[in-house]
CSV table of C-alpha atoms in Angstrom, one decimal:
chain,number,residue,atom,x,y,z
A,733,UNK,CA,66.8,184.1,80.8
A,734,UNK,CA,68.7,185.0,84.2
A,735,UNK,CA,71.4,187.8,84.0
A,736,UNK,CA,74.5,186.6,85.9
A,737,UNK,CA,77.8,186.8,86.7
A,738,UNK,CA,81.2,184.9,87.1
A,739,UNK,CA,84.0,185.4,89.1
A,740,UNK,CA,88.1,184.3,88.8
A,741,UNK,CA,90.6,185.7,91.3
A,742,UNK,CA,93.6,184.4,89.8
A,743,UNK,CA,97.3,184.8,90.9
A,744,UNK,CA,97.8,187.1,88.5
A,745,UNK,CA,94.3,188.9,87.5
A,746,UNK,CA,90.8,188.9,88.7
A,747,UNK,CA,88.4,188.7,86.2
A,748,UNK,CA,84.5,188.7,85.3
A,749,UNK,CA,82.3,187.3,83.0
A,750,UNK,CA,78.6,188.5,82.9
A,751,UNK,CA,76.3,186.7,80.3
A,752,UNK,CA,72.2,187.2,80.0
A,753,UNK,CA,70.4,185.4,77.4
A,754,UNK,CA,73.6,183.5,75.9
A,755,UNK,CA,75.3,186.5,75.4
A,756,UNK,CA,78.3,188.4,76.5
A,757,UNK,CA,77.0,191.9,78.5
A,758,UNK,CA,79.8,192.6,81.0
A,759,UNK,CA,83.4,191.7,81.3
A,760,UNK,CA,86.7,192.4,83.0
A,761,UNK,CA,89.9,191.7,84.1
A,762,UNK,CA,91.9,193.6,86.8
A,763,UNK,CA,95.2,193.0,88.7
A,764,UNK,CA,94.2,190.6,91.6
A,765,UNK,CA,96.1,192.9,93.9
A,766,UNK,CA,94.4,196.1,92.8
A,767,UNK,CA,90.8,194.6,92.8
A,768,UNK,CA,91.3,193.2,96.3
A,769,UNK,CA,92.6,196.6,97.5
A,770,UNK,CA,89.4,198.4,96.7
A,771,UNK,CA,86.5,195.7,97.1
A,772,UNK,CA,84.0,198.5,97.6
A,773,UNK,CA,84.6,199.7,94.3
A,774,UNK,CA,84.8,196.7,92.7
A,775,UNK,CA,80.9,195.9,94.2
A,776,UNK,CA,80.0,198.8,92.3
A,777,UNK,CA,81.5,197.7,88.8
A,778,UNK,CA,79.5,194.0,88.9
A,779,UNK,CA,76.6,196.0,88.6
A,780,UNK,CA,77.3,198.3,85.8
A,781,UNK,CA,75.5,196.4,82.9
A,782,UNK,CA,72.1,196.1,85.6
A,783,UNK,CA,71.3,194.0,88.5
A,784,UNK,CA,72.2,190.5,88.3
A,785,UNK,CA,70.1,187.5,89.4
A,786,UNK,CA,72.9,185.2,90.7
A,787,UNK,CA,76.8,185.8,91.0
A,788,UNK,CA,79.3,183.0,91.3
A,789,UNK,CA,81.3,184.1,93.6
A,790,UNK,CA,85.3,183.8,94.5
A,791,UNK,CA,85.2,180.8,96.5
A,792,UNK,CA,89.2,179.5,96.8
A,793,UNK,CA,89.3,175.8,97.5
A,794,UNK,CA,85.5,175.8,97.8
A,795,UNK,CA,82.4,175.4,99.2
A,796,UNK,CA,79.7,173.2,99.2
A,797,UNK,CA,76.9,175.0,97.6
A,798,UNK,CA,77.0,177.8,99.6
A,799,UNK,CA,74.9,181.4,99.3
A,800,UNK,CA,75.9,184.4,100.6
A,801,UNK,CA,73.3,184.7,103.5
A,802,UNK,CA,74.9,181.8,105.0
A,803,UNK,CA,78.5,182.4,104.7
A,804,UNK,CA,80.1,182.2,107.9
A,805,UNK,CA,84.3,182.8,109.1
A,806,UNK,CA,84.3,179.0,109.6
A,807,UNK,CA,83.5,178.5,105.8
A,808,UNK,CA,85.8,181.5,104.9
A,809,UNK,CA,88.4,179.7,106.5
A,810,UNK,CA,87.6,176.6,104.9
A,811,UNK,CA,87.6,177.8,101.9
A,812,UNK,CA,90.9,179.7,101.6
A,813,UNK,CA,93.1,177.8,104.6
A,814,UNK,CA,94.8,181.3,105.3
A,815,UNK,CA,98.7,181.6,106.9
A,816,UNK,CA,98.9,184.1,109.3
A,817,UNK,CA,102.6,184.1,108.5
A,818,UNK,CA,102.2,184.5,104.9
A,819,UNK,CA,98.5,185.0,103.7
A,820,UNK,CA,99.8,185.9,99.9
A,821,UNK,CA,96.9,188.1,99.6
A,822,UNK,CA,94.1,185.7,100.8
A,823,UNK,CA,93.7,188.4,103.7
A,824,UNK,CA,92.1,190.8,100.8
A,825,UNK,CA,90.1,187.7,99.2
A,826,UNK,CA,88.3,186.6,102.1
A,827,UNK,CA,87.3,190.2,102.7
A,828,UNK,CA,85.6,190.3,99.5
A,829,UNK,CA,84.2,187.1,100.7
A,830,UNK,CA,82.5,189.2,103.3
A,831,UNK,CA,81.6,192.4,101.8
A,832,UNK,CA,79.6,190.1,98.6
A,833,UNK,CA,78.1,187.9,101.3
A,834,UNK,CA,76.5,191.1,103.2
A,835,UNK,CA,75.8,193.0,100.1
A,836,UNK,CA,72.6,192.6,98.7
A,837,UNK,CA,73.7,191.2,95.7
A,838,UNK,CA,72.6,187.3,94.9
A,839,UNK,CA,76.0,185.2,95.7
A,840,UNK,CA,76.9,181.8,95.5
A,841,UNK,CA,79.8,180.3,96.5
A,842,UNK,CA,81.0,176.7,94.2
A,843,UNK,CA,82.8,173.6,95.3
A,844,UNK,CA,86.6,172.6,94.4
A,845,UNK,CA,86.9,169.4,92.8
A,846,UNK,CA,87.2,167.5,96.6
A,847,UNK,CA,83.6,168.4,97.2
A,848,UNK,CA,82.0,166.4,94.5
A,849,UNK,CA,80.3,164.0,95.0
A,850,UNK,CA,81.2,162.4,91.1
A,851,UNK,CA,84.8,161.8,92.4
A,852,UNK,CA,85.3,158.4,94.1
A,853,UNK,CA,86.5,158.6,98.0
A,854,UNK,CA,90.0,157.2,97.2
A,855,UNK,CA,90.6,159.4,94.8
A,856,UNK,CA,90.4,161.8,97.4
A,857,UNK,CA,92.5,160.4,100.0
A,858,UNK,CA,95.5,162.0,102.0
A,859,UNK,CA,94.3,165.2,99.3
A,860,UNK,CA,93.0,169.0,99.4
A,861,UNK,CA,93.6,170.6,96.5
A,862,UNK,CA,92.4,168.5,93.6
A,863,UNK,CA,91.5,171.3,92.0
A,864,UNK,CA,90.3,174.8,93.0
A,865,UNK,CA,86.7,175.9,92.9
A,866,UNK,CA,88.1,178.2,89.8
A,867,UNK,CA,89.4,174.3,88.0
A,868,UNK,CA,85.3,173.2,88.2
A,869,UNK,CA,84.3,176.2,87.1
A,870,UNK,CA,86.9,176.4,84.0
A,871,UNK,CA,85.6,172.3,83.5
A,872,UNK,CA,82.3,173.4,83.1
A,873,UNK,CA,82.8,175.8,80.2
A,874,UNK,CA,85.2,173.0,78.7
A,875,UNK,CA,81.5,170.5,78.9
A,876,UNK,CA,79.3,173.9,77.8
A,877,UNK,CA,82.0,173.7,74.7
A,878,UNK,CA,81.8,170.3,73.7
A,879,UNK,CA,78.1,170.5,73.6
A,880,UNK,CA,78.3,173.9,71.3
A,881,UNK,CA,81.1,172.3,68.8
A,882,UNK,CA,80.0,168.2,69.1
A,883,UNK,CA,76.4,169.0,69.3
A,884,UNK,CA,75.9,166.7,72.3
A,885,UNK,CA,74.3,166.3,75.3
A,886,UNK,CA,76.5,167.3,78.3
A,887,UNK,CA,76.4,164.0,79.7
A,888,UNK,CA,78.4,162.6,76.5
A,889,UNK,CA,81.2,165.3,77.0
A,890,UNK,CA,84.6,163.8,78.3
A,891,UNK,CA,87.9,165.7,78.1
A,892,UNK,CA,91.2,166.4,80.3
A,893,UNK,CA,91.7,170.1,80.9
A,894,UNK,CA,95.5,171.4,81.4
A,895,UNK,CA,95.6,174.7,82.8
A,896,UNK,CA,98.6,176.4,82.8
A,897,UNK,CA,97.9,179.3,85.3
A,898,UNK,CA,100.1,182.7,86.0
A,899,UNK,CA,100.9,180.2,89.7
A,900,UNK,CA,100.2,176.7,89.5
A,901,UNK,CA,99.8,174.0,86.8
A,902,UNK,CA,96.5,171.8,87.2
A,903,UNK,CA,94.3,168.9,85.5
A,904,UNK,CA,90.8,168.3,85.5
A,905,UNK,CA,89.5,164.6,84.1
A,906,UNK,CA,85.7,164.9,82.8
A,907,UNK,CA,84.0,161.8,81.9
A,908,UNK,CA,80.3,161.7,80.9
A,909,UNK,CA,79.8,165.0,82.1
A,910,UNK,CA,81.1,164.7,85.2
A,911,UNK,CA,84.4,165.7,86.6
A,912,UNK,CA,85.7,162.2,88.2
A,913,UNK,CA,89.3,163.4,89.5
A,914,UNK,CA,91.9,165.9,88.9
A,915,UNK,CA,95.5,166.9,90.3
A,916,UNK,CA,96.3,170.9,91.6
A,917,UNK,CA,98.0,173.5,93.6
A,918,UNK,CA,101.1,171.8,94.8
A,919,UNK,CA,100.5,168.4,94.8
A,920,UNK,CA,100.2,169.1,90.8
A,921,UNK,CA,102.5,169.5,87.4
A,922,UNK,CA,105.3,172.3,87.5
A,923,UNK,CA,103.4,176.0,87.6
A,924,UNK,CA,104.8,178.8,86.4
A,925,UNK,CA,106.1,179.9,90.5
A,926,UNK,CA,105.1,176.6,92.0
A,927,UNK,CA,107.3,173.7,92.1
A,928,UNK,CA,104.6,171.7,92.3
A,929,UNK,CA,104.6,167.7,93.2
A,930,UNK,CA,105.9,168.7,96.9
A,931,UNK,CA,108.5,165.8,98.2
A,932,UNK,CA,107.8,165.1,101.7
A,933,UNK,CA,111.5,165.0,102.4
A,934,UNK,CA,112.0,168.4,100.8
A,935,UNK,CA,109.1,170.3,103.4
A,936,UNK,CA,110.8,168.3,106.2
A,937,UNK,CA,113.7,170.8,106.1
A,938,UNK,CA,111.5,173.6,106.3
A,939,UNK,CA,111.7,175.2,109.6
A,940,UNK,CA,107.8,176.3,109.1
A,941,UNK,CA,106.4,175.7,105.7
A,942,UNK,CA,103.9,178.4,104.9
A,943,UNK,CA,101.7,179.9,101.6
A,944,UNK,CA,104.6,181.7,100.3
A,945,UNK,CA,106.3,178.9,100.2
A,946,UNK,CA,104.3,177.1,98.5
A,947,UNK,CA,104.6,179.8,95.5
A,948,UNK,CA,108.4,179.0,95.1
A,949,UNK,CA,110.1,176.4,92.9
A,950,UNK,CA,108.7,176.5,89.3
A,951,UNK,CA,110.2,178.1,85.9
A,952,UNK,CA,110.9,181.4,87.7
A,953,UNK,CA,112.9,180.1,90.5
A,954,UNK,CA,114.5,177.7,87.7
A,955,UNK,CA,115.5,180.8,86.1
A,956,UNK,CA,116.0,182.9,88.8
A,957,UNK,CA,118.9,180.0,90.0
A,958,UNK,CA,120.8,180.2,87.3
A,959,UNK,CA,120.0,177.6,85.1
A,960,UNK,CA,119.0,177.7,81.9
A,961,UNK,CA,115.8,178.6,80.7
A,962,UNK,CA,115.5,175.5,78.3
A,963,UNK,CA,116.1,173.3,81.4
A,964,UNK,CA,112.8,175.4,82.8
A,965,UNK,CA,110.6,174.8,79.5
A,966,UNK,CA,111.4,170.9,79.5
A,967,UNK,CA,111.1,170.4,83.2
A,968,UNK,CA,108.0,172.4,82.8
A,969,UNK,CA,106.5,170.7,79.5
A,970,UNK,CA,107.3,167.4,80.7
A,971,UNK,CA,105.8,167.8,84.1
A,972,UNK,CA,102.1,168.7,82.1
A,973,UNK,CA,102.3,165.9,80.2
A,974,UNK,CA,102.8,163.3,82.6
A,975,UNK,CA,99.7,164.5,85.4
A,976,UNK,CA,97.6,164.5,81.7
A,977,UNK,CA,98.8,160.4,81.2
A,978,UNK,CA,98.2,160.4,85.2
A,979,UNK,CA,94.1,161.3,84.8
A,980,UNK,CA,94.0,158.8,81.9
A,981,UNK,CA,93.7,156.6,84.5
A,982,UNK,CA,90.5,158.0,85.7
A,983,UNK,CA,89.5,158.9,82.4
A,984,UNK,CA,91.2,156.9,79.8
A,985,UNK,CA,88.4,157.9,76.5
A,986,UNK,CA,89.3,161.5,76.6
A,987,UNK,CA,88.0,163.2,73.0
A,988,UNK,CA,90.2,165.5,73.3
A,989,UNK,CA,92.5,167.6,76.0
A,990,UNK,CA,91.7,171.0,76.2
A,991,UNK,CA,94.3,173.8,77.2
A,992,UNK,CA,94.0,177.2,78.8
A,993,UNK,CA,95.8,179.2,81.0
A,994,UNK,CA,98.2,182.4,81.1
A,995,UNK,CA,100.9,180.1,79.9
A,996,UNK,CA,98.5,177.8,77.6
A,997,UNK,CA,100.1,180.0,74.5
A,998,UNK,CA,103.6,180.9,75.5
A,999,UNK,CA,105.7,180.8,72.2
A,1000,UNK,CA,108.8,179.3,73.7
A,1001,UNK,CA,107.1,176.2,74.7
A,1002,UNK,CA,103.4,176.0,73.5
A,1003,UNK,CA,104.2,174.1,70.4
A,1004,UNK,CA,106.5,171.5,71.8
A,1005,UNK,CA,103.7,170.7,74.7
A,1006,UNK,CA,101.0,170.6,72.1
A,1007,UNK,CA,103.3,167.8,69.8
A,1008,UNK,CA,103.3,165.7,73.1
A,1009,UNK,CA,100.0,165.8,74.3
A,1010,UNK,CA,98.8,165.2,70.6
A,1011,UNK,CA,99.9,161.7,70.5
A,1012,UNK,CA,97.3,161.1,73.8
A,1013,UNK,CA,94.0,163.1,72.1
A,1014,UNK,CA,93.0,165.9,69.9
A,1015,UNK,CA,94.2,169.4,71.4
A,1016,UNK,CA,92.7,172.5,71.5
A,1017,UNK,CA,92.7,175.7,73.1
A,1018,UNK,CA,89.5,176.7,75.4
A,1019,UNK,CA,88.7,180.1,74.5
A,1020,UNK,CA,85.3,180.5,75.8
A,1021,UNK,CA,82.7,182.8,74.3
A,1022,UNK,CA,84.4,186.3,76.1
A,1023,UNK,CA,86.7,188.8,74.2
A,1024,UNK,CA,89.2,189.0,77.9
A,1025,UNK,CA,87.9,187.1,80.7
A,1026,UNK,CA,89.9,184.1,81.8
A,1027,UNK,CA,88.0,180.7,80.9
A,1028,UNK,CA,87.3,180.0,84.8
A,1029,UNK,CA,85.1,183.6,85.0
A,1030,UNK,CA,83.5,182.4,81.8
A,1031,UNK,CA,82.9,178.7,83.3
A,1032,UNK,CA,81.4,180.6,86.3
A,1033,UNK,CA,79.0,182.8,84.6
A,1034,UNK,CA,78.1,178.9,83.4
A,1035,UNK,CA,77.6,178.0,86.4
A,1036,UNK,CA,75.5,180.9,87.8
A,1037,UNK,CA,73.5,180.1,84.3
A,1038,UNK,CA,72.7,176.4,85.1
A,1039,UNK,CA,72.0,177.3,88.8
A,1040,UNK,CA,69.4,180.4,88.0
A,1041,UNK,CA,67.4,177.7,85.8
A,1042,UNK,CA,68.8,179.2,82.8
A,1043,UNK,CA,70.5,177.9,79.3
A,1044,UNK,CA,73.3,175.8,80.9
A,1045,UNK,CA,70.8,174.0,83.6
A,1046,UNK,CA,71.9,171.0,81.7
A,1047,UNK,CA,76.1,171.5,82.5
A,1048,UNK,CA,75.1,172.2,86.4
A,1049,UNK,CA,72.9,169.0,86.5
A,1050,UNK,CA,75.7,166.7,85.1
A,1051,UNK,CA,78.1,168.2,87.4
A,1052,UNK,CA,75.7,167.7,90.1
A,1053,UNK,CA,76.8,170.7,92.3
A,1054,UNK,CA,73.7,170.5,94.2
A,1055,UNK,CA,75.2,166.9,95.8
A,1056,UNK,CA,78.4,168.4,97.2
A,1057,UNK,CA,79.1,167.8,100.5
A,1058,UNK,CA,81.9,168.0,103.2
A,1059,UNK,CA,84.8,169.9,103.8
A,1060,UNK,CA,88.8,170.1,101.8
A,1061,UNK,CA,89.8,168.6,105.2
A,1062,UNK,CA,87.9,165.6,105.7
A,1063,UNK,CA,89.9,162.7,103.5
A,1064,UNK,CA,93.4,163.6,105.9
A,1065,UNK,CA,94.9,161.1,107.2
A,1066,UNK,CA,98.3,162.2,108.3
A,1067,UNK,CA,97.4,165.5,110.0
A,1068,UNK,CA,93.7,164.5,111.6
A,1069,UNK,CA,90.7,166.6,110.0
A,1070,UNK,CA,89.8,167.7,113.6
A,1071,UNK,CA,93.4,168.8,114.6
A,1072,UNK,CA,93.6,170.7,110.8
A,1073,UNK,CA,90.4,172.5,111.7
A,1074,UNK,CA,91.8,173.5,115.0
A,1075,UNK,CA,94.9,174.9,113.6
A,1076,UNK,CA,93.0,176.8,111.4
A,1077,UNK,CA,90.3,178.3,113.8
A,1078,UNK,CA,94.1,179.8,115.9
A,1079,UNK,CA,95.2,181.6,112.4
């Protein structure tokens, strides 16, 4: 059975998930600000329990199936639409991009929900961020899962992931297998810092709108503007119910909605959230297999399993990575895909 690794730089944490022969060998989590400070040393600790044979690497908004020998700045750019104004520590990602991609270590970098090819064009319209490469990843542990606990095939699995990140809020819908759409980032629920659900109106009085930005407006700036913190929790638990109701219209047979997330378990407002979603499906929390790492390393190392031939082949093929095509840019239709490339290539 392959050794392999996952990867997860969160907001919050980076984390890592090593399995070999179903079981749990390495694992980690780090502040994502201290990991991307000293990637060197952080090259040296993915290969403390031996040499892996495929690592899913961090891969931001995502890649087609992409492996380290042929990662190029084009794709880096792709994959993490950096601000030169304010890169909100993308500037330390993407070099850890580089140094995994020219290391010698067996790297892969996944797709974001936009790249697949299971997810109908106008679903993807006028959209980037339907969910990060870290969402598929996290949605392919919740299908490894069902298999485990319904004693299925992974082509019978169908849920709605919430995740409830240390950022952003986000929904995955999984039908037969196959993730079919989902809603992130900012165009998403309320996150924790985001607002999320950006109004057109609101960026128009931006003088420049960048990354930071795009960080503002959820529970913390709530509470950090005075007002009080169970206006926050409803704004917050209301917002995650209705993007789940939203992907029942993509996939409207969930057998159950599964939760994870920094926040998934928050006292103040976990129980109340859980009551609500309960009257759309089943809920349950995704722990995973791993003692620490966050469900999306753990969905990676799942990945990295099913693409090295090994245990979770079967997740991989249902998700049909290996179809991915195309670019987060290319379904833009009010800022042209070649213009939106352009601007990029200048930051």
């Amino acid at each position: 059975m392959p050794r392999v690794l996952g990867l997860d730089p969160g907001t919050i944490s980076l984390d890592c998930c090593g399995i070999n022969d179903g079981r749990v060998y390495l694992e980690w989590t780090l502040p994502t600000a201290e990991a991307l400070a000293n990637p060197e040393q952080l090259l040296e600790r993915l290969v403390e329990g031996g040499q892996p044979d495929l690592i899913a690497g961090p891969s931001g908004y995502g890649l087609p199936l992409t492996h380290g020998s042929e990662l190029t700045e084009d794709q880096i750019r792709l994959a993490l639409l950096p601000d030169r104004r304010s890169p909100a520590g993308l500037g330390g990602l993407s070099g850890l991009m580089r140094l995994l991609a020219g290391s010698e270590l067996p790297v892969v970098f996944t797709p974001g929900v936009i790249h697949l090819s299971t997810v109908p064009v106008h679903r993807k319209l006028n959209r980037v961020d339907l969910g990060t490469a870290d969402k598929v990843a996290a949605a392919a542990l919740g299908i490894a899962d069902q298999v485990w606990r319904r004693g299925c095939a992974p082509d019978q699995t169908s849920f709605l992931l919430l995740e409830l990140g240390g950022a952003f809020s986000a929904v995955v819908a999984v039908s037969d297998g196959q993730i079919v759409d989902g809603i992130g980032g900012t165009a998403g629920p309320m996150g924790w810092r985001s607002g999320g659900g950006w109004d057109g109106e609101v960026a128009s009085l931006f003088e420049h709108v960048g990354k930071a930005d795009l960080f503002r407006g959820g529970v913390e700036s709530v509470i950090a503007a005075g007002l009080p913190r169970p206006a926050a929790y409803r704004a917050y638990i209301e917002s995650a119910e209705k993007a789940v109701r939203q992907m029942l219209v993509s996939a409207p047979n969930p057998h159950e909605i599964l939760v994870t997330g920094r926040h998934s378990l928050d006292a103040e407002f976990a129980a109340e959230l859980r009551d609500r979603l309960r009257r759309i499906a089943p809920v349950r929390q995704l722990a995973g297999f791993a003692d620490t790492a966050k469900a999306g390393a753990q969905g990676a190392a799942v990945l990295a399993d099913g693409l090295a031939g090994g245990q979770y082949r079967g997740v991989t093929e249902a998700l049909a990575l290996r179809d991915c095509r195309g670019t987060a840019l290319d379904y833009l239709l009010g800022v042209e895909p070649t213009v939106a490339r352009a601007r990029l290539e200048q930051r």
